[in-house]
Short mmCIF file of C-alpha atoms in Angstrom, two decimals:
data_model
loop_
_atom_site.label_atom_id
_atom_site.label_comp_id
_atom_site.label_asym_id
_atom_site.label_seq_id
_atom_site.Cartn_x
_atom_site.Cartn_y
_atom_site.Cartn_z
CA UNK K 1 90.49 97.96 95.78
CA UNK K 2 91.34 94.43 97.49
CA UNK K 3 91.58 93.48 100.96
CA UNK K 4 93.17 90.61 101.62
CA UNK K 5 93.54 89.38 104.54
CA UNK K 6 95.71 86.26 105.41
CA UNK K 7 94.81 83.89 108.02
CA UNK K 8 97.38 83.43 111.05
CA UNK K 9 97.49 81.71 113.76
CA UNK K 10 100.52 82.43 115.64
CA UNK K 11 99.96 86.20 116.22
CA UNK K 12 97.12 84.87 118.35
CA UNK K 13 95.63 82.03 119.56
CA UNK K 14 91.70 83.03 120.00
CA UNK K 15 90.56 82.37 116.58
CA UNK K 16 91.66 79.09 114.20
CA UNK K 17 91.51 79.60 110.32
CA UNK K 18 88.21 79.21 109.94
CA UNK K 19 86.98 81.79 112.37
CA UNK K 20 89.39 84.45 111.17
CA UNK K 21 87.99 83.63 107.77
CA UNK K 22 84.57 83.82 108.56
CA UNK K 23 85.05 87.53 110.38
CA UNK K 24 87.34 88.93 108.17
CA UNK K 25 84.60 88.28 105.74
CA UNK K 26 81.97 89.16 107.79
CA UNK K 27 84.35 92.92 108.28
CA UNK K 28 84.63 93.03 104.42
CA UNK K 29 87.49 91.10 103.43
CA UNK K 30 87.17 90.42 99.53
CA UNK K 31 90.41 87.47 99.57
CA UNK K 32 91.08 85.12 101.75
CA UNK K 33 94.89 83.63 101.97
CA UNK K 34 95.59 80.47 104.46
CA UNK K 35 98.97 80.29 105.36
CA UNK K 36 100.28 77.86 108.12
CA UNK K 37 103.66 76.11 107.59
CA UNK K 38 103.09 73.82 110.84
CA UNK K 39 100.04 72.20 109.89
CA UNK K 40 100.30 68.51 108.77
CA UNK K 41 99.01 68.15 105.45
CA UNK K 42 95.96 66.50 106.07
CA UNK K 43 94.97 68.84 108.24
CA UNK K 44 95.90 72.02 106.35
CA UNK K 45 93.86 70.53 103.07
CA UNK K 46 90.76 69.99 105.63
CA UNK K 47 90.93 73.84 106.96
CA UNK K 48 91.86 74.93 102.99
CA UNK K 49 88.38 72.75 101.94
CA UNK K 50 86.67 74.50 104.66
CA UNK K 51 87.64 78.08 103.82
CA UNK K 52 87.11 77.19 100.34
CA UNK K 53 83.65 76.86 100.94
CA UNK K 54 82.72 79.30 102.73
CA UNK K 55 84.74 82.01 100.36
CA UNK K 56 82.72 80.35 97.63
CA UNK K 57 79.06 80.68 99.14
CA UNK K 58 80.44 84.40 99.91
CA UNK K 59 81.64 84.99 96.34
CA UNK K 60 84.87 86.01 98.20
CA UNK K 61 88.73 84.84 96.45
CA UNK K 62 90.50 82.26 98.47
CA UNK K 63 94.00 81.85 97.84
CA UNK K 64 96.31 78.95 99.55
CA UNK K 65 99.98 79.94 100.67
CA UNK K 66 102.91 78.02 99.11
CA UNK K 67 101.06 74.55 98.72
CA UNK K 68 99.87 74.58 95.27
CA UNK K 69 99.17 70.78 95.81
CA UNK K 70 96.74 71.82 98.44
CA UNK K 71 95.25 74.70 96.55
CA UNK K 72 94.83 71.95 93.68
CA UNK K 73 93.30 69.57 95.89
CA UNK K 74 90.79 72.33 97.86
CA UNK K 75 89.48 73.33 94.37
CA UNK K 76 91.05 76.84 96.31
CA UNK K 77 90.66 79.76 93.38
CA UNK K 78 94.32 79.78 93.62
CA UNK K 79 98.14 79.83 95.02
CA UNK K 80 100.45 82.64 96.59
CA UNK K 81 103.72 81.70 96.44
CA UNK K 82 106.62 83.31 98.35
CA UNK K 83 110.27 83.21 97.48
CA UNK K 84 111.19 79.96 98.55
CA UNK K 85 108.17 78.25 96.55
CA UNK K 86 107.83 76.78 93.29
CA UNK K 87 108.05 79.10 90.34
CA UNK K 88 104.75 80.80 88.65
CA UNK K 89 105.34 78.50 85.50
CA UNK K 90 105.50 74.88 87.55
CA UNK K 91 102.16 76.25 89.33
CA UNK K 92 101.10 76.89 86.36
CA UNK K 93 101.34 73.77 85.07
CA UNK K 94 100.14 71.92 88.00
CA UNK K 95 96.76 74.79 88.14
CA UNK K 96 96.14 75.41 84.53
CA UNK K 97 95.24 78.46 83.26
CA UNK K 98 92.27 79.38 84.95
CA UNK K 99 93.55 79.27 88.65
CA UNK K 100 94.81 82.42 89.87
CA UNK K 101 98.91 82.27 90.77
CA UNK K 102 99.70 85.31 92.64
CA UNK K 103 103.78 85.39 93.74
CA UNK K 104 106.10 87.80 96.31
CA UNK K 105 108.35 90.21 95.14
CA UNK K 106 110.59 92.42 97.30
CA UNK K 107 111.76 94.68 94.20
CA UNK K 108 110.62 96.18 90.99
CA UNK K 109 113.20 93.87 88.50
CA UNK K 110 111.57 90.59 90.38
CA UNK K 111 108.28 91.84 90.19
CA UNK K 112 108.74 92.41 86.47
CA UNK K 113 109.99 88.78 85.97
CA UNK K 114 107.08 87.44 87.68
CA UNK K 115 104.46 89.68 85.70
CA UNK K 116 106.34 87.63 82.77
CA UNK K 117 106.71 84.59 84.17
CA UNK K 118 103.04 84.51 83.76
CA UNK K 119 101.82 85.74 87.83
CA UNK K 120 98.58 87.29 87.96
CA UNK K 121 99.41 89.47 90.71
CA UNK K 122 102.14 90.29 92.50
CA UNK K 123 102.12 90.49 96.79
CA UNK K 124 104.96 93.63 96.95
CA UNK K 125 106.64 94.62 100.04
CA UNK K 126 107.41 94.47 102.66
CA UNK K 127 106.05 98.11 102.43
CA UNK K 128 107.08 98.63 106.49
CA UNK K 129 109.48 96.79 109.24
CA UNK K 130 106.56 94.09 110.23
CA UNK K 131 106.63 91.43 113.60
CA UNK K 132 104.38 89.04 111.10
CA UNK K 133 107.00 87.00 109.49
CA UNK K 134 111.21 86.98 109.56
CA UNK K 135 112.51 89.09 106.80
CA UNK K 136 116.16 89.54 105.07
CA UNK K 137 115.30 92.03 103.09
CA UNK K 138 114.80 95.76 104.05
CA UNK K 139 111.43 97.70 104.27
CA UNK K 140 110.60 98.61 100.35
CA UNK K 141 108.77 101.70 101.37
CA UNK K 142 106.33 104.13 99.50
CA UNK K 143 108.54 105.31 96.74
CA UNK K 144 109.29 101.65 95.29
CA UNK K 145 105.60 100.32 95.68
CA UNK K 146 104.73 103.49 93.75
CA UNK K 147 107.49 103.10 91.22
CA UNK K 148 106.10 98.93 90.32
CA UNK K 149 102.55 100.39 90.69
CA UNK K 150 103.50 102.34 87.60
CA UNK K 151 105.45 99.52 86.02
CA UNK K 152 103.81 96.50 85.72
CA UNK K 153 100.23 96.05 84.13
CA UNK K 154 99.31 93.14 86.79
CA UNK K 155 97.85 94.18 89.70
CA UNK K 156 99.88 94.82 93.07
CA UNK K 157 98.94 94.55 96.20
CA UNK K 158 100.97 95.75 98.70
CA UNK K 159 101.71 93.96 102.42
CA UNK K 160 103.69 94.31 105.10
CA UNK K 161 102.84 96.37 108.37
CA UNK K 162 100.10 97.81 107.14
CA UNK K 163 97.36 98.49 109.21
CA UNK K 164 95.34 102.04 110.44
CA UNK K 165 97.60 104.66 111.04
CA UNK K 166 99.12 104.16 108.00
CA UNK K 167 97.12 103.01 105.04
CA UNK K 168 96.28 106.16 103.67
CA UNK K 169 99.62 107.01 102.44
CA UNK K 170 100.05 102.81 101.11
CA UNK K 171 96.91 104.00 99.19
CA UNK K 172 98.13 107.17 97.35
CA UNK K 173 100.84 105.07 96.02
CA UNK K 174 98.07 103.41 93.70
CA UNK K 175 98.07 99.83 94.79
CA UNK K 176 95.24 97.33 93.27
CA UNK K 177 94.85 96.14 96.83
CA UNK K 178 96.69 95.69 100.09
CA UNK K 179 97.12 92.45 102.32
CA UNK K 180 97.26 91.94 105.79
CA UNK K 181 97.66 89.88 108.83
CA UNK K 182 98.62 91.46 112.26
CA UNK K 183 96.36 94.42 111.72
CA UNK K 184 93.43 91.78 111.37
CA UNK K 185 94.64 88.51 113.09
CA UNK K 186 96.65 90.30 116.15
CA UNK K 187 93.18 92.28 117.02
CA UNK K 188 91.22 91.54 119.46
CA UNK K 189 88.20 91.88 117.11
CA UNK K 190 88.87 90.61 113.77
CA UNK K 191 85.96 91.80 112.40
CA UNK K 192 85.52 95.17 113.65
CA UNK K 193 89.57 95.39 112.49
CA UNK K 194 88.59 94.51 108.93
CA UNK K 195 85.95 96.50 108.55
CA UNK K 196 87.98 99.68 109.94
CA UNK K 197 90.02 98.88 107.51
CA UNK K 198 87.84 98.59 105.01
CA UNK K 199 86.60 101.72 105.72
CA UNK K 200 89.63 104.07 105.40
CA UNK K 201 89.93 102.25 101.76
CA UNK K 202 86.59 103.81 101.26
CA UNK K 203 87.02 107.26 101.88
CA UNK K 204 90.52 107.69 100.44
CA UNK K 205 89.80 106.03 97.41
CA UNK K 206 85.97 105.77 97.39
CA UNK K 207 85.82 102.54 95.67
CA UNK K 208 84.91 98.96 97.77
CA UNK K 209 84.84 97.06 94.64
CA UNK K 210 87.75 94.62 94.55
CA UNK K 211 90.37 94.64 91.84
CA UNK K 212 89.99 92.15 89.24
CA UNK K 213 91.98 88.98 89.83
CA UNK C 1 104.70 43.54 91.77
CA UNK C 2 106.82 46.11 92.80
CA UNK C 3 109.91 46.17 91.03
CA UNK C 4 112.11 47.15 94.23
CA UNK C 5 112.54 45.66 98.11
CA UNK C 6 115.02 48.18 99.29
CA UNK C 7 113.24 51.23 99.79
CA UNK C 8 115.59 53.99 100.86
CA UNK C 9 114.63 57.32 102.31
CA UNK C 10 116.52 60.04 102.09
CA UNK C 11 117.98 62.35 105.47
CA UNK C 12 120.43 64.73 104.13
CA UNK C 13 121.95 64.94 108.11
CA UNK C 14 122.30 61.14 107.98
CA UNK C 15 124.84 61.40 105.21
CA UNK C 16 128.23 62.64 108.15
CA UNK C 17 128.54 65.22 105.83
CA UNK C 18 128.19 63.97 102.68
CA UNK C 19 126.37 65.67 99.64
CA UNK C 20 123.29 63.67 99.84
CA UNK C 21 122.83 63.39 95.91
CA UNK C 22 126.17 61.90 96.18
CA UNK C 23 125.30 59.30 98.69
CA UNK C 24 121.96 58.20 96.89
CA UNK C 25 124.27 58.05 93.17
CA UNK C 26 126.43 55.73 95.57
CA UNK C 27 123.28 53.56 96.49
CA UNK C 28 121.84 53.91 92.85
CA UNK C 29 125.05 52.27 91.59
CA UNK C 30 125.01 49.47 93.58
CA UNK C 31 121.25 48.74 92.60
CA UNK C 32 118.78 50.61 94.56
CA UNK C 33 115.66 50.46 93.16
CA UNK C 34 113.39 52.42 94.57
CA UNK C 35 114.09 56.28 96.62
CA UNK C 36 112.20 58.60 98.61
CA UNK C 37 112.77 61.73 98.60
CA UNK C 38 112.12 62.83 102.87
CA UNK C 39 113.45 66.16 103.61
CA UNK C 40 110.68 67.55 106.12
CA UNK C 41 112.15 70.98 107.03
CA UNK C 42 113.45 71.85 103.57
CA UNK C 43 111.06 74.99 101.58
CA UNK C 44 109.19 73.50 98.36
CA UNK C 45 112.16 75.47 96.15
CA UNK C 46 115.73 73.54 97.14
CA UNK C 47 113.18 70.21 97.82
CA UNK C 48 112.02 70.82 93.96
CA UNK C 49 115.80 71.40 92.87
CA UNK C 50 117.14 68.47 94.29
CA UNK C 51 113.99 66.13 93.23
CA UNK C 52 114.94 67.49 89.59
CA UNK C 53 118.68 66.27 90.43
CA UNK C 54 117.71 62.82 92.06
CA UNK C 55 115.03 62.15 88.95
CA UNK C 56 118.04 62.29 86.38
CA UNK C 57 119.81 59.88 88.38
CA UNK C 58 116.93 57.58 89.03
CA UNK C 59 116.07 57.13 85.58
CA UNK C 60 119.46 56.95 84.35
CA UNK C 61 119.46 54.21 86.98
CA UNK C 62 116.36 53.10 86.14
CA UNK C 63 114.84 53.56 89.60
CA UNK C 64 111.66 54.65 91.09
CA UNK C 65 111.73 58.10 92.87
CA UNK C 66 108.84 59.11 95.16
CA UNK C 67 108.27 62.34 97.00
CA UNK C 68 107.24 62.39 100.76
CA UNK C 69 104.41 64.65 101.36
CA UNK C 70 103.89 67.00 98.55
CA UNK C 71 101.51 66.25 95.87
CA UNK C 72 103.01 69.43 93.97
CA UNK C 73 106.77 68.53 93.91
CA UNK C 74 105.66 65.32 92.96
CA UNK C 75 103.60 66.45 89.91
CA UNK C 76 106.15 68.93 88.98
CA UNK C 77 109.49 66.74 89.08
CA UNK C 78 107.37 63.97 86.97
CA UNK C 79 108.83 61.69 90.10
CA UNK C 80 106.92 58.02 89.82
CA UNK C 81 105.19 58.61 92.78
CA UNK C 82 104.20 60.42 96.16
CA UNK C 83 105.08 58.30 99.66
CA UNK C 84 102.51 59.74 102.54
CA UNK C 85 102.94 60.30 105.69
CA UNK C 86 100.76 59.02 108.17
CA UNK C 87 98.85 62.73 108.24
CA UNK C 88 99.77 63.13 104.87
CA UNK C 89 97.01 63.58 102.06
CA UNK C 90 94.59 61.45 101.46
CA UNK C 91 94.95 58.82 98.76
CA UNK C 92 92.17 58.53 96.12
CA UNK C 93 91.86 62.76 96.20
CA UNK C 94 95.79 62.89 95.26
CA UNK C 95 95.29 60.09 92.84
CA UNK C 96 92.99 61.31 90.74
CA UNK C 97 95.24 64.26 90.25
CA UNK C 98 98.56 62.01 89.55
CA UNK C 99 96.95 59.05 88.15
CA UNK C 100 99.29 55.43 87.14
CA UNK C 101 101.55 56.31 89.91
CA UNK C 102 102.56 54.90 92.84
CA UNK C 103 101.17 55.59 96.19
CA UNK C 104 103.15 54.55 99.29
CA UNK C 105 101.70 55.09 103.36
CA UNK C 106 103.15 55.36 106.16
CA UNK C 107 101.80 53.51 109.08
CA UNK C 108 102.47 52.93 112.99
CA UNK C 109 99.11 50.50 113.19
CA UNK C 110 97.39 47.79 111.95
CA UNK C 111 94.25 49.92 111.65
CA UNK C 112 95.98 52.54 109.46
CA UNK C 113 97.50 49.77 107.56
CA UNK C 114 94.35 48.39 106.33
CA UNK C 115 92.71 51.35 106.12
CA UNK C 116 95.52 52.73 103.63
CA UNK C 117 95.26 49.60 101.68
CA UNK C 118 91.06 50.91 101.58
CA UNK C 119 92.41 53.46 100.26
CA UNK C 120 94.23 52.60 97.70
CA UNK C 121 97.78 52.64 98.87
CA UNK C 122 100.56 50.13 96.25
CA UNK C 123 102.24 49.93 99.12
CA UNK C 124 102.86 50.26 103.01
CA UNK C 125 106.25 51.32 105.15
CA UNK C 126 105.15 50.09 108.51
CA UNK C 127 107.24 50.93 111.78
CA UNK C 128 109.30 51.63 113.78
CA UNK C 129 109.56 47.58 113.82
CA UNK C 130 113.57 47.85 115.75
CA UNK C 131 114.76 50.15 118.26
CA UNK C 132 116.26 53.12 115.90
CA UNK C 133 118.75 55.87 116.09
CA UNK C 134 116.81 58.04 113.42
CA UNK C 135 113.77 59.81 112.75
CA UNK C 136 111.50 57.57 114.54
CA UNK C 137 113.53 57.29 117.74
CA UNK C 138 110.28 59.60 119.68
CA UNK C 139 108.00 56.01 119.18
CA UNK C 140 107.90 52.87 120.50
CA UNK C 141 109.36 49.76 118.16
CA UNK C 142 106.47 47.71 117.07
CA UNK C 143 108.59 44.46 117.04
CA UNK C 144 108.15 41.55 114.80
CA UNK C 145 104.70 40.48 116.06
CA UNK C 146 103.31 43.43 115.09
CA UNK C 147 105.32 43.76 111.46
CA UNK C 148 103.41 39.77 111.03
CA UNK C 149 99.59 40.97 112.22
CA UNK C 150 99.89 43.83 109.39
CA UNK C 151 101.44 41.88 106.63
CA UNK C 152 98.62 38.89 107.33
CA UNK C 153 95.86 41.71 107.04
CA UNK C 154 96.61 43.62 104.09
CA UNK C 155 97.16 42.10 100.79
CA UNK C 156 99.84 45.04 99.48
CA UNK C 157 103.26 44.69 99.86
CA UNK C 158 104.89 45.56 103.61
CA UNK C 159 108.20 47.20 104.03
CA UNK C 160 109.57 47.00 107.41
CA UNK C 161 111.44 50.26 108.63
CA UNK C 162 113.13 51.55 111.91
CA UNK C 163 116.17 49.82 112.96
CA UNK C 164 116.39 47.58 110.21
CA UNK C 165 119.75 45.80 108.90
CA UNK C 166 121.29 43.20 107.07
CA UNK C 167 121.44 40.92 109.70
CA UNK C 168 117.63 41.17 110.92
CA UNK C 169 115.82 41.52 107.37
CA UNK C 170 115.24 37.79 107.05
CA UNK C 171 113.48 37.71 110.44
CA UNK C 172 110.95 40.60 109.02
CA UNK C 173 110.84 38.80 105.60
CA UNK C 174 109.61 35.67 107.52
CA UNK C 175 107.31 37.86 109.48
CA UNK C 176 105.96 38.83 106.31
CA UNK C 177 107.31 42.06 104.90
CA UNK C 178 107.83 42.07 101.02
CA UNK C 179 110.81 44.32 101.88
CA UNK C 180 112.69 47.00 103.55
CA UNK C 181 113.56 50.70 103.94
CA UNK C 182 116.40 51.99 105.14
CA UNK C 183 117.64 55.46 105.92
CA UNK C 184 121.30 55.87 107.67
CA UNK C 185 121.80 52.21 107.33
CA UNK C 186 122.84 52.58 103.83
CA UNK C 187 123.26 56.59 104.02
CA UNK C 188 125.35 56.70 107.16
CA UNK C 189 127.71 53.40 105.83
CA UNK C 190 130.98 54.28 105.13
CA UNK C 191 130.76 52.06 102.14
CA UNK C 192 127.71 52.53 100.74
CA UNK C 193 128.17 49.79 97.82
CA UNK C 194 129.07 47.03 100.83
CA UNK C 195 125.89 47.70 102.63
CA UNK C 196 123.83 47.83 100.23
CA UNK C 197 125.38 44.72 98.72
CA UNK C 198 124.44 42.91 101.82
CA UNK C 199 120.88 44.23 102.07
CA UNK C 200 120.21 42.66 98.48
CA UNK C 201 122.07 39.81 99.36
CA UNK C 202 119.37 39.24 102.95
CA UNK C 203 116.75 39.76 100.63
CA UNK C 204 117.33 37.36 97.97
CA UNK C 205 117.81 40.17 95.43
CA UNK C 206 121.35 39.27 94.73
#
């Protein structure tokens, strides 16, 4: 079972990148995604080569957020791209075969597409309503992360306003991990957040290996 | 040599409301050489579809396109280059990864001017050299003096942008630059063909 947790800066503004990366780790985190869509891109590839590292001494994933150019260029293990993004197939083709391409899907018949399109994950939700990011599209809810659980042979991870109270019943519905960012990066303690976490994933499902990706 | 001295860069909202793939085709027709692509706020996916649009026109035009800013929508429209801003990426890593291509920089200074041409940059757009109504309205022009101290201290070609037209490209060819770009002075004309004429004609293209 993965955690990912994905790096943001704008739900707070005590920790940069780095720092949320190095105690989400240090909580248990087993994938890293940087995502900032204000950063120039010098600066972004800098903090990307920097959390690259670190997620490499660490044997931890690290996965870059829309810019496959800087995922390319951080030697990052791969790209997560969102709706607006390239397409799994130009990543592809940019990352080669080896690089993991993970992409968003907000319903089974994309999800499905992507799992062809070559993705080797897919980031489903959002699961709840969630502050994190703007969305059109309605909370997807238990039933329909269940129902692409079932579906598609890739792995899913599930995000969007998950966090504590509510994890246990994101877990039941047989997810191969589950991202997050407020329930990490809007914490006070990062760290003590991931591994809290990290420990409900342990007793419901008794596994703290991650997923293959 | 470069094979263009009218560099223009695109600005959909500099177009009064004209589709901006119609506006470049305009410019493209009358002999522009050489576009970048410059759409800051737009997602990678509509920045992607239209660089897949503007490529069939430039080569059907047989015109360099170059992407501002993203090594990926470079790479994946096959566009003949990447143009980088002046926190953009750096050089020689985004070379190696999109090699026999061309590499423009931005610059505001004469110490980022030579240091992009240490780099590796083809070329240089160096500016705001004029008092201009677009994107670089927030800085200070450089003026002429300062267009002349870069072009004497790097060996690649200048273009001179911000505020540029017809009538004052000789005085920045004389100061130097190898050429211009342009954004609403040819995307903002109401005849694109005449302005664009008149640019070629200032710089001896004509």
């Amino acid at each position: 079972m993965t955690l990912c947790v994905i790096t943001d800066t704008a739900v707070q503004h005590s920790f940069d990148h780095l720092e949320l990366a190095q105690l989400a780790i240090q909580g248990g985190a087993d994938m890293i995604q940087l995502r900032d869509k204000k950063l120039s891109s010098n600066e972004l590839l800098e903090i990307a080569c920097a959390v690259a590292k670190l997620c490499q001494s660490k044997n931890i994933r690290f996965i870059v957020n829309d810019r496959v150019d800087i995922a390319l260029l951080s030697d990052a293990d791969g790209v997560h791209l969102g709706e607006e993004d390239l397409s799994v197939w130009e990543a592809r083709k940019i990352l080669g075969s080896r690089k993991i391409i993970g992409a968003t899907a907000h319903h089974l018949e994309r999800a499905q597409e992507l799992e062809k399109e070559g993705a080797d994950y897919i980031g489903f939700g959002h699961i709840f309503p969630t502050s994190s990011k703007e969305k059109n599209t309605p909370p997807q809810g238990i039933a329909e992360l269940k129902k692409v659980c079932l579906t598609l042979k890739i792995p899913i991870i599930a995000i969007g306003g998950i966090g504590k109270t509510n994890l246990n019943e994101v877990l039941e519905a047989g997810p191969h991990g589950i991202a997050v960012i407020s329930a990490v990066c809007g914490e006070q303690n990062p760290e003590k957040a991931t591994r809290a976490l990290k420990e409900i994933i342990h007793e419901n499902t008794g596994n703290l290996n991650p997923c293959r990706i | 040599m470069l094979p263009f001295k009218l560099y223009l860069i695109t600005d959909r909202k500099a177009t009064h409301g004209k589709p901006l793939e119609q506006a470049v085709e305009a410019a493209l027709q009358s002999g522009v050489k050489a576009v970048q692509l410059r759409e800051k706020d737009w997602p990678a996916r509509p920045l992607l579809n239209l660089a897949h649009t503007l490529r069939k026109r430039t080569l059907a035009a047989r015109a360099k396109l170059l992407i501002n800013g993203r090594l990926d929508i470079a790479m994946a429209a096959e566009a003949d280059g990447l143009h980088i801003p002046e926190n953009g990426l750096p050089i020689p890593k985004a070379r190696r990864h999109f090699p026999d291509k061309l590499f423009g920089k931005s610059t505001h200074s004469l110490e980022k001017a030579v240091e992009a041409e240490q780099h590796g940059a083809d070329f240089i757009v160096f500016g705001p050299v004029f008092d201009t109504p677009s994107k670089n309205g927030m800085m200070e022009p450089r003026g002429l003096t300062h267009l002349k101290q870069v072009a004497h201290a790097v060996k690649i070609p200048v273009f001179a942008l911000g505020g540029v037209n017809p009538e004052n490209t000789k005085a920045c060819l004389e100061n130097g630059a190898y050429g211009v770009a342009v954004i609403s002075a040819v995307l903002s004309a109401e005849d694109i063909p005449r302005a664009v004429a008149s640019f070629q004609q200032a710089l001896g293209e004509l």
